[in-house]
Tab-separated table of C-alpha atoms in Angstrom:
chain	number	residue	atom	x	y	z
N	1	UNK	CA	20.364	-60.642	-60.930
N	2	UNK	CA	18.189	-58.701	-58.546
N	3	UNK	CA	17.170	-61.838	-56.661
N	4	UNK	CA	20.834	-62.920	-56.267
N	5	UNK	CA	21.720	-59.492	-54.847
N	6	UNK	CA	18.880	-59.608	-52.312
N	7	UNK	CA	19.924	-63.118	-51.237
N	8	UNK	CA	23.510	-61.957	-50.675
N	9	UNK	CA	22.342	-58.979	-48.563
N	10	UNK	CA	20.134	-61.233	-46.457
N	11	UNK	CA	23.006	-63.679	-45.862
N	12	UNK	CA	25.336	-60.812	-44.816
N	13	UNK	CA	22.788	-59.355	-42.381
N	14	UNK	CA	22.279	-62.761	-40.735
N	15	UNK	CA	26.065	-63.207	-40.379
N	16	UNK	CA	26.390	-59.756	-38.757
N	17	UNK	CA	23.682	-60.555	-36.225
N	18	UNK	CA	25.305	-63.888	-35.365
N	19	UNK	CA	28.653	-62.182	-34.757
N	20	UNK	CA	26.974	-59.596	-32.515
N	21	UNK	CA	25.244	-62.329	-30.531
N	22	UNK	CA	28.517	-64.203	-30.145
N	23	UNK	CA	30.219	-61.082	-28.764
N	24	UNK	CA	27.391	-60.512	-26.307
N	25	UNK	CA	27.691	-64.087	-25.072
N	26	UNK	CA	31.452	-63.795	-24.646
N	27	UNK	CA	31.319	-60.356	-22.774
N	28	UNK	CA	27.990	-60.203	-20.930
N	29	UNK	CA	29.385	-57.870	-18.210
N	30	UNK	CA	30.729	-55.352	-20.714
N	31	UNK	CA	27.480	-55.382	-22.581
N	32	UNK	CA	25.503	-54.821	-19.358
N	33	UNK	CA	27.809	-51.955	-18.386
N	34	UNK	CA	27.267	-50.280	-21.727
N	35	UNK	CA	23.542	-50.702	-21.314
N	36	UNK	CA	23.665	-49.294	-17.785
N	37	UNK	CA	25.708	-46.299	-18.937
N	38	UNK	CA	23.165	-45.544	-21.616
N	39	UNK	CA	20.358	-45.819	-19.095
N	40	UNK	CA	22.189	-43.588	-16.588
N	41	UNK	CA	22.658	-40.931	-19.231
N	42	UNK	CA	18.958	-41.042	-20.073
N	43	UNK	CA	18.019	-40.781	-16.375
N	44	UNK	CA	20.425	-37.861	-15.851
N	45	UNK	CA	18.916	-35.983	-18.762
N	46	UNK	CA	15.434	-36.677	-17.392
N	47	UNK	CA	16.388	-35.425	-13.880
N	48	UNK	CA	17.930	-32.262	-15.316
N	49	UNK	CA	14.717	-31.532	-17.192
N	50	UNK	CA	12.632	-32.151	-14.061
N	51	UNK	CA	14.859	-29.836	-11.938
N	52	UNK	CA	14.687	-27.152	-14.582
N	53	UNK	CA	10.907	-27.471	-14.644
N	54	UNK	CA	10.738	-27.324	-10.818
N	55	UNK	CA	12.982	-24.263	-10.803
N	56	UNK	CA	10.703	-22.476	-13.217
N	57	UNK	CA	7.664	-23.371	-11.107
N	58	UNK	CA	9.331	-22.137	-7.887
N	59	UNK	CA	10.347	-18.859	-9.506
N	60	UNK	CA	6.814	-18.363	-10.754
N	61	UNK	CA	5.421	-19.104	-7.300
N	62	UNK	CA	7.837	-16.655	-5.624
N	63	UNK	CA	7.085	-13.993	-8.200
N	64	UNK	CA	3.368	-14.562	-7.731
N	65	UNK	CA	3.761	-14.381	-3.938
N	66	UNK	CA	5.749	-11.135	-4.213
N	67	UNK	CA	3.094	-9.667	-6.498
N	68	UNK	CA	0.371	-10.642	-4.046
N	69	UNK	CA	2.286	-8.935	-1.225
N	70	UNK	CA	2.542	-5.782	-3.303
N	71	UNK	CA	-1.127	-5.980	-4.206
N	72	UNK	CA	-2.139	-6.372	-0.547
N	73	UNK	CA	0.126	-3.623	0.783
N	74	UNK	CA	-2.081	-1.329	2.845
N	75	UNK	CA	-2.006	2.333	1.890
N	76	UNK	CA	-3.558	5.155	3.916
N	77	UNK	CA	-4.151	8.026	1.459
N	78	UNK	CA	-6.226	9.993	3.992
N	79	UNK	CA	-3.880	9.553	6.957
N	80	UNK	CA	-6.334	7.025	8.379
N	81	UNK	CA	-3.591	4.967	10.012
N	82	UNK	CA	-4.516	2.176	12.340
N	83	UNK	CA	-3.166	2.650	15.884
N	84	UNK	CA	-2.210	6.215	14.962
N	85	UNK	CA	-2.369	7.356	18.585
N	86	UNK	CA	0.198	4.726	19.556
N	87	UNK	CA	2.772	7.035	17.950
N	88	UNK	CA	1.586	10.074	19.871
N	89	UNK	CA	0.471	9.048	23.314
N	90	UNK	CA	2.592	8.348	26.356
N	91	UNK	CA	0.622	5.616	28.121
N	92	UNK	CA	1.523	6.950	31.562
N	93	UNK	CA	0.665	10.616	31.071
N	94	UNK	CA	-1.836	10.360	28.202
N	95	UNK	CA	-1.910	12.613	25.167
N	96	UNK	CA	0.390	15.624	25.843
N	97	UNK	CA	-1.988	17.931	23.982
N	98	UNK	CA	-4.474	17.605	26.814
N	99	UNK	CA	-2.057	19.594	28.981
N	100	UNK	CA	-2.425	22.704	26.821
N	101	UNK	CA	-6.192	22.462	26.313
N	102	UNK	CA	-8.062	24.804	28.658
N	103	UNK	CA	-11.023	23.327	30.506
N	104	UNK	CA	-13.175	26.347	29.630
N	105	UNK	CA	-13.009	25.418	25.953
N	106	UNK	CA	-14.747	22.094	26.613
N	107	UNK	CA	-16.547	21.908	29.954
N	108	UNK	CA	-20.298	21.971	29.389
N	109	UNK	CA	-19.718	22.674	25.676
N	110	UNK	CA	-20.813	20.988	22.443
N	111	UNK	CA	-17.662	19.888	20.603
N	112	UNK	CA	-16.701	18.418	17.230
N	113	UNK	CA	-13.511	16.468	16.461
N	114	UNK	CA	-12.732	16.351	12.716
N	115	UNK	CA	-10.568	13.372	11.736
N	116	UNK	CA	-10.928	11.573	15.063
N	117	UNK	CA	-9.193	8.369	13.863
N	118	UNK	CA	-9.638	5.677	16.545
N	119	UNK	CA	-11.296	8.139	18.924
N	120	UNK	CA	-8.904	7.892	21.859
N	121	UNK	CA	-8.282	11.633	22.195
N	122	UNK	CA	-11.984	12.366	21.634
N	123	UNK	CA	-12.881	10.093	24.555
N	124	UNK	CA	-10.132	11.473	26.778
N	125	UNK	CA	-11.379	15.024	26.217
N	126	UNK	CA	-14.868	13.947	27.221
N	127	UNK	CA	-13.620	12.191	30.367
N	128	UNK	CA	-11.093	14.750	31.589
N	129	UNK	CA	-12.513	18.050	30.336
N	130	UNK	CA	-16.206	17.167	30.799
N	131	UNK	CA	-17.837	18.145	27.504
N	132	UNK	CA	-21.590	18.384	27.297
N	133	UNK	CA	-21.255	16.448	24.049
N	134	UNK	CA	-18.507	15.590	21.587
N	135	UNK	CA	-18.884	14.090	18.108
N	136	UNK	CA	-15.904	12.500	16.380
N	137	UNK	CA	-16.040	12.101	12.605
N	138	UNK	CA	-13.628	10.251	10.335
N	139	UNK	CA	-13.567	9.400	6.638
N	140	UNK	CA	-12.694	5.743	7.359
N	141	UNK	CA	-15.502	3.500	8.636
N	142	UNK	CA	-12.911	1.083	10.072
N	143	UNK	CA	-11.488	3.827	12.270
N	144	UNK	CA	-15.001	4.702	13.424
N	145	UNK	CA	-15.498	1.048	14.393
N	146	UNK	CA	-12.209	1.229	16.315
N	147	UNK	CA	-13.455	4.378	18.048
N	148	UNK	CA	-16.629	2.684	19.254
N	149	UNK	CA	-14.548	-0.263	20.465
N	150	UNK	CA	-12.407	2.121	22.533
N	151	UNK	CA	-15.544	3.868	23.809
N	152	UNK	CA	-16.925	0.580	25.127
N	153	UNK	CA	-13.570	-0.202	26.730
N	154	UNK	CA	-13.344	3.199	28.461
N	155	UNK	CA	-16.966	2.946	29.588
N	156	UNK	CA	-16.349	-0.442	31.224
N	157	UNK	CA	-13.264	0.907	32.985
N	158	UNK	CA	-15.189	3.941	34.209
N	159	UNK	CA	-18.016	1.804	35.582
N	160	UNK	CA	-15.548	-0.385	37.476
N	161	UNK	CA	-13.903	2.715	38.976
N	162	UNK	CA	-17.265	4.182	40.009
N	163	UNK	CA	-18.368	0.946	41.666
N	164	UNK	CA	-15.037	0.679	43.483
N	165	UNK	CA	-15.355	4.255	44.741
N	166	UNK	CA	-18.881	3.647	46.044
N	167	UNK	CA	-17.764	0.550	47.968
N	168	UNK	CA	-14.867	2.467	49.528
N	169	UNK	CA	-17.130	5.333	50.617
N	170	UNK	CA	-19.577	2.881	52.163
N	171	UNK	CA	-16.810	1.234	54.176
N	172	UNK	CA	-15.607	4.597	55.440
N	173	UNK	CA	-19.126	5.596	56.415
N	174	UNK	CA	-19.664	2.414	58.386
N	175	UNK	CA	-16.483	3.006	60.343
N	176	UNK	CA	-17.402	6.547	61.304
N	177	UNK	CA	-18.500	6.834	64.939
N	178	UNK	CA	-20.835	9.537	66.174
N	179	UNK	CA	-23.786	11.169	64.513
N	180	UNK	CA	-21.924	14.338	63.616
N	181	UNK	CA	-19.090	12.574	61.811
N	182	UNK	CA	-21.555	10.211	60.153
N	183	UNK	CA	-23.584	13.143	58.876
N	184	UNK	CA	-20.434	14.775	57.558
N	185	UNK	CA	-19.472	11.611	55.684
N	186	UNK	CA	-22.973	11.351	54.267
N	187	UNK	CA	-22.744	14.929	53.032
N	188	UNK	CA	-19.454	14.203	51.300
N	189	UNK	CA	-20.941	11.103	49.685
N	190	UNK	CA	-23.954	12.971	48.355
N	191	UNK	CA	-21.767	15.739	46.948
N	192	UNK	CA	-19.432	13.283	45.211
N	193	UNK	CA	-22.339	11.266	43.816
N	194	UNK	CA	-23.804	14.457	42.389
N	195	UNK	CA	-20.461	15.357	40.824
N	196	UNK	CA	-20.094	11.910	39.290
N	197	UNK	CA	-23.610	11.882	37.867
N	198	UNK	CA	-23.140	15.352	36.389
N	199	UNK	CA	-20.392	13.978	34.191
N	200	UNK	CA	-22.916	11.604	32.700
N	201	UNK	CA	-22.388	8.262	31.047
N	202	UNK	CA	-19.759	8.285	28.287
N	203	UNK	CA	-22.283	6.966	25.776
N	204	UNK	CA	-24.488	9.990	26.477
N	205	UNK	CA	-21.600	12.353	25.808
N	206	UNK	CA	-19.456	10.757	23.084
N	207	UNK	CA	-20.532	9.638	19.614
N	208	UNK	CA	-18.788	8.860	16.331
N	209	UNK	CA	-19.774	9.023	12.679
N	210	UNK	CA	-18.238	8.119	9.330
N	211	UNK	CA	-18.185	11.222	7.145
N	212	UNK	CA	-16.102	12.943	4.494
N	213	UNK	CA	-16.234	16.386	6.052
N	214	UNK	CA	-15.112	18.263	2.923
N	215	UNK	CA	-17.488	16.602	0.458
N	216	UNK	CA	-20.401	15.827	2.762
N	217	UNK	CA	-23.723	17.417	1.834
N	218	UNK	CA	-25.198	16.630	5.244
N	219	UNK	CA	-27.244	19.637	6.452
N	220	UNK	CA	-25.832	21.418	9.499
N	221	UNK	CA	-28.169	20.215	12.228
N	222	UNK	CA	-26.343	21.994	15.039
N	223	UNK	CA	-23.542	24.404	15.821
N	224	UNK	CA	-20.598	23.816	18.116
N	225	UNK	CA	-18.729	25.738	20.775
N	226	UNK	CA	-15.379	24.069	20.044
N	227	UNK	CA	-14.107	22.311	16.912
N	228	UNK	CA	-10.851	20.365	16.826
N	229	UNK	CA	-8.898	19.801	13.614
N	230	UNK	CA	-5.711	18.033	14.687
N	231	UNK	CA	-3.164	16.789	12.123
N	232	UNK	CA	-5.815	16.702	9.400
N	233	UNK	CA	-5.149	19.707	7.133
N	234	UNK	CA	-2.351	17.992	5.180
N	235	UNK	CA	-4.526	15.056	4.168
N	236	UNK	CA	-7.427	17.252	3.102
N	237	UNK	CA	-5.016	19.525	1.253
N	238	UNK	CA	-3.290	16.664	-0.603
N	239	UNK	CA	-6.539	14.924	-1.543
N	240	UNK	CA	-8.687	17.938	-2.465
N	241	UNK	CA	-6.160	20.696	-3.103
N	242	UNK	CA	-6.503	24.361	-2.192
N	243	UNK	CA	-10.257	24.273	-2.843
N	244	UNK	CA	-10.657	21.471	-0.329
N	245	UNK	CA	-8.693	23.391	2.289
N	246	UNK	CA	-10.832	26.530	1.869
N	247	UNK	CA	-13.970	24.375	2.042
N	248	UNK	CA	-12.707	22.882	5.325
N	249	UNK	CA	-12.076	26.289	6.907
N	250	UNK	CA	-15.355	27.755	5.627
N	251	UNK	CA	-17.473	24.862	6.934
N	252	UNK	CA	-15.779	25.068	10.329
N	253	UNK	CA	-16.566	28.780	10.478
N	254	UNK	CA	-20.251	28.164	9.684
N	255	UNK	CA	-20.537	25.359	12.265
N	256	UNK	CA	-19.123	27.445	15.122
N	257	UNK	CA	-21.290	29.478	17.472
N	258	UNK	CA	-20.321	33.162	17.742
N	259	UNK	CA	-17.469	33.212	20.255
N	260	UNK	CA	-16.627	29.591	19.431
N	261	UNK	CA	-13.070	28.368	18.908
N	262	UNK	CA	-11.151	26.257	16.410
N	263	UNK	CA	-8.228	24.232	17.798
N	264	UNK	CA	-5.965	23.704	14.797
N	265	UNK	CA	-2.835	21.545	14.533
N	266	UNK	CA	-1.514	21.869	10.944
N	267	UNK	CA	1.248	19.649	9.590
N	268	UNK	CA	4.359	21.404	8.214
N	269	UNK	CA	5.158	21.457	4.489
N	270	UNK	CA	7.974	18.928	4.960
N	271	UNK	CA	5.313	16.429	5.994
N	272	UNK	CA	3.506	17.006	2.681
N	273	UNK	CA	6.678	16.094	0.815
N	274	UNK	CA	6.966	12.767	2.623
N	275	UNK	CA	3.404	11.698	1.809
N	276	UNK	CA	2.814	13.212	-1.602
N	277	UNK	CA	3.126	9.874	-3.425
N	278	UNK	CA	0.566	7.841	-1.452
N	279	UNK	CA	-1.793	8.092	-4.444
N	280	UNK	CA	-1.981	9.581	-7.920
N	281	UNK	CA	-4.391	12.217	-6.626
N	282	UNK	CA	-2.080	13.367	-3.835
N	283	UNK	CA	0.894	13.486	-6.217
N	284	UNK	CA	-1.046	15.631	-8.671
N	285	UNK	CA	-2.449	17.993	-6.039
N	286	UNK	CA	0.939	18.387	-4.385
N	287	UNK	CA	2.285	19.976	-7.580
N	288	UNK	CA	-0.564	22.501	-7.766
N	289	UNK	CA	-0.904	23.596	-4.114
N	290	UNK	CA	-0.512	27.352	-3.687
N	291	UNK	CA	-1.391	27.786	-0.004
N	292	UNK	CA	1.419	26.597	2.253
N	293	UNK	CA	0.782	25.913	5.977
N	294	UNK	CA	2.531	29.159	6.944
N	295	UNK	CA	-0.216	31.060	5.099
N	296	UNK	CA	-3.108	29.432	7.013
N	297	UNK	CA	-3.096	32.181	9.670
N	298	UNK	CA	-3.653	34.872	7.069
N	299	UNK	CA	-6.384	32.871	5.342
N	300	UNK	CA	-8.289	32.168	8.554
N	301	UNK	CA	-8.052	35.729	9.888
N	302	UNK	CA	-8.375	37.817	6.729
N	303	UNK	CA	-10.471	35.650	4.405
N	304	UNK	CA	-12.495	33.321	6.623
N	305	UNK	CA	-13.147	35.893	9.359
N	306	UNK	CA	-11.755	34.651	12.686
N	307	UNK	CA	-11.127	37.520	15.113
N	308	UNK	CA	-7.841	36.473	16.674
N	309	UNK	CA	-5.449	33.574	17.150
N	310	UNK	CA	-3.204	32.356	19.948
N	311	UNK	CA	-0.312	29.897	19.844
N	312	UNK	CA	-0.593	27.364	22.672
N	313	UNK	CA	2.403	25.246	21.671
N	314	UNK	CA	4.530	26.416	24.619
N	315	UNK	CA	4.460	23.840	27.359
N	316	UNK	CA	3.613	21.020	24.964
N	317	UNK	CA	5.856	18.073	25.754
N	318	UNK	CA	5.740	14.291	25.708
N	319	UNK	CA	5.221	13.836	21.976
N	320	UNK	CA	7.475	11.401	20.210
N	321	UNK	CA	9.809	12.487	17.418
N	322	UNK	CA	7.943	13.797	14.403
N	323	UNK	CA	4.962	15.175	16.328
N	324	UNK	CA	6.322	18.447	17.656
N	325	UNK	CA	3.691	20.448	15.771
N	326	UNK	CA	2.362	23.878	16.683
N	327	UNK	CA	-1.202	24.168	17.942
N	328	UNK	CA	-3.263	27.312	17.372
N	329	UNK	CA	-6.581	28.455	18.794
N	330	UNK	CA	-8.712	30.637	16.495
N	331	UNK	CA	-11.555	32.619	18.056
N	332	UNK	CA	-14.681	33.398	16.047
């Protein structure tokens, strides 16, 4: 019985296959179309999967690129901006603060510029106000490198100007007729040469150094006649709090000769608010600061020991928006 059943099933299966083959032979086009449709569906599914996979990859790449951009975003927690003076200086007239600086504060004096950034103002003071020496210090070694780059540039320009002036004087001298007029020209030349040499080479006058002024343990090798602290107090205050500010003022006092002066340009409290989130440290210190900029005068006169102060802001013009800050001169 079992064998008969298996034989019947085998015969039925063979009949079914023959019928299927006969249909295929009769309708080859229809059969091919059905096959093509099946293949198209498979290909479509495959393409959809590939697109979906590509989409995921692209999104991951974009996300990774965005993350890299965020990771490489440059932050300046100490105010050590690159090209900072580009915001402040009118290229035609130079830094407007030079107009309110008195020559007597600098000429023939030893000077210190705290937070010199790229050194442009430091160099301009040396060139125009004729310091005996001026040292610019900054917390950022990159800004100190920028400062030395600018110093080399200014020195080259100055040498070209000096050489051009000498050639012009020589031409004038050669054109002068008569011994008396020639002697007069020679006298003028000697006097001008003496004046030029008295100014000295910029590299003999200007120097820069990387230093954290507040935390530095460097022994005080010398004292200064004039110390500049321009648009620096906010960054010291935000990074080292009230203690850091008092340390700044106290060290300046100790480094000044009797009769020396501090030229101070403090940022207003509104400026603190704008920059308080540049780091976790600044955000934390911002919440605990007790001494506001308007109290600096009292601190410097009553606690630190300066004799008097004068406001030299009047007449200051040429600064771009955001840099109309008061400038004070404290006398030791």
